Amino acid sequence: MPLADAQWARIEPLLPDRTPKRGGRWRDHRVVIDAVAYKFQTGTQWVHVPDKYGNWRGVYNRLRMWAVDGTWERVFTALVAQADADEVTLGGGFVGVRTVCWLGVLWFN
């Protein structure tokens, strides 16, 4: 399930600049997060992530890079803090994002 606009508005400011240190611009972060969420929600193998999300290697590499540089931990921490401050229960689409953040932090740190 793709991120809703309200969900994206909370996550976007927490992500790195889209201009990497080398090469051209990265694929849109929102598409990559949707791809990662799709992969973990469906349990599919990386090679079976639909082409609409771009090359699976690029998605996997960004997931891994963000785990190593602390991006997933930063997103997860901010979402939990926002939910606590708003007294909102994380549910629906946020469960997918929370799960992805949690998996990224645990699997790659």
GROMACS .gro file of C-alpha atoms in nm:
model
  109
    1MET     CA    1   0.000   0.000   0.000
    2PRO     CA    2   0.154   0.333  -0.102
    3LEU     CA    3   0.207   0.604   0.157
    4ALA     CA    4  -0.075   0.851   0.202
    5ASP     CA    5   0.010   1.219   0.159
    6ALA     CA    6  -0.019   1.282   0.535
    7GLN     CA    7   0.222   0.997   0.608
    8TRP     CA    8   0.467   1.120   0.347
    9ALA     CA    9   0.454   1.473   0.491
   10ARG     CA   10   0.577   1.335   0.825
   11ILE     CA   11   0.855   1.124   0.677
   12GLU     CA   12   0.994   1.340   0.395
   13PRO     CA   13   1.177   1.599   0.611
   14LEU     CA   14   1.359   1.318   0.794
   15LEU     CA   15   1.517   1.171   0.481
   16PRO     CA   16   1.857   1.257   0.336
   17ASP     CA   17   1.906   1.500   0.048
   18ARG     CA   18   1.818   1.337  -0.285
   19THR     CA   19   2.153   1.434  -0.437
   20PRO     CA   20   2.406   1.161  -0.358
   21LYS     CA   21   2.775   1.235  -0.318
   22ARG     CA   22   2.852   1.064  -0.651
   23GLY     CA   23   2.654   1.011  -0.969
   24GLY     CA   24   2.315   1.157  -1.058
   25ARG     CA   25   2.003   1.222  -0.855
   26TRP     CA   26   1.842   0.937  -0.665
   27ARG     CA   27   1.505   0.796  -0.756
   28ASP     CA   28   1.222   0.965  -0.565
   29HIS     CA   29   1.242   0.868  -0.196
   30ARG     CA   30   0.865   0.815  -0.179
   31VAL     CA   31   0.879   0.551  -0.453
   32VAL     CA   32   1.166   0.375  -0.276
   33ILE     CA   33   0.982   0.372   0.058
   34ASP     CA   34   0.672   0.236  -0.116
   35ALA     CA   35   0.890  -0.036  -0.272
   36VAL     CA   36   1.044  -0.132   0.062
   37ALA     CA   37   0.700  -0.138   0.225
   38TYR     CA   38   0.567  -0.354  -0.061
   39LYS     CA   39   0.855  -0.599  -0.023
   40PHE     CA   40   0.807  -0.644   0.351
   41GLN     CA   41   0.427  -0.640   0.342
   42THR     CA   42   0.410  -0.910   0.074
   43GLY     CA   43   0.717  -1.109   0.178
   44THR     CA   44   0.827  -1.128  -0.183
   45GLN     CA   45   1.188  -1.175  -0.284
   46TRP     CA   46   1.380  -0.864  -0.386
   47VAL     CA   47   1.398  -0.974  -0.749
   48HIS     CA   48   1.017  -0.986  -0.761
   49VAL     CA   49   0.958  -0.627  -0.649
   50PRO     CA   50   0.748  -0.477  -0.934
   51ASP     CA   51   0.927  -0.272  -1.200
   52LYS     CA   52   0.710   0.031  -1.122
   53TYR     CA   53   0.939   0.083  -0.819
   54GLY     CA   54   1.254   0.077  -1.029
   55ASN     CA   55   1.541  -0.167  -1.016
   56TRP     CA   56   1.521  -0.385  -0.705
   57ARG     CA   57   1.897  -0.349  -0.647
   58GLY     CA   58   1.862   0.027  -0.616
   59VAL     CA   59   1.578  -0.011  -0.366
   60TYR     CA   60   1.770  -0.271  -0.164
   61ASN     CA   61   2.088  -0.061  -0.168
   62ARG     CA   62   1.901   0.246  -0.042
   63LEU     CA   63   1.737   0.038   0.234
   64ARG     CA   64   2.077  -0.088   0.339
   65MET     CA   65   2.247   0.253   0.314
   66TRP     CA   66   1.974   0.416   0.523
   67ALA     CA   67   2.008   0.143   0.784
   68VAL     CA   68   2.383   0.196   0.808
   69ASP     CA   69   2.367   0.578   0.820
   70GLY     CA   70   2.087   0.585   1.079
   71THR     CA   71   1.808   0.718   0.856
   72TRP     CA   72   1.562   0.439   0.945
   73GLU     CA   73   1.631   0.481   1.315
   74ARG     CA   74   1.581   0.857   1.285
   75VAL     CA   75   1.250   0.812   1.098
   76PHE     CA   76   1.126   0.549   1.342
   77THR     CA   77   1.219   0.757   1.647
   78ALA     CA   78   1.053   1.069   1.506
   79LEU     CA   79   0.732   0.884   1.412
   80VAL     CA   80   0.704   0.730   1.758
   81ALA     CA   81   0.771   1.068   1.922
   82GLN     CA   82   0.511   1.238   1.702
   83ALA     CA   83   0.258   0.967   1.780
   84ASP     CA   84   0.326   0.998   2.153
   85ALA     CA   85   0.295   1.378   2.134
   86ASP     CA   86  -0.026   1.358   1.932
   87GLU     CA   87  -0.158   1.067   2.140
   88VAL     CA   88  -0.221   0.881   1.815
   89THR     CA   89  -0.204   0.506   1.789
   90LEU     CA   90   0.020   0.401   1.501
   91GLY     CA   91  -0.203   0.197   1.278
   92GLY     CA   92  -0.301   0.134   0.921
   93GLY     CA   93  -0.030   0.253   0.684
   94PHE     CA   94   0.199   0.362   0.966
   95VAL     CA   95   0.229   0.001   1.079
   96GLY     CA   96   0.391  -0.071   0.743
   97VAL     CA   97   0.634   0.219   0.780
   98ARG     CA   98   0.704   0.131   1.143
   99THR     CA   99   0.771  -0.230   1.049
  100VAL     CA  100   1.003  -0.128   0.768
  101CYS     CA  101   1.194   0.107   0.999
  102TRP     CA  102   1.218  -0.161   1.266
  103LEU     CA  103   1.335  -0.426   1.019
  104GLY     CA  104   1.588  -0.193   0.862
  105VAL     CA  105   1.737  -0.096   1.198
  106LEU     CA  106   1.756  -0.455   1.326
  107TRP     CA  107   1.867  -0.630   1.008
  108PHE     CA  108   2.136  -0.391   0.900
  109ASN     CA  109   2.287  -0.245   1.219
   0.00000   0.00000   0.00000
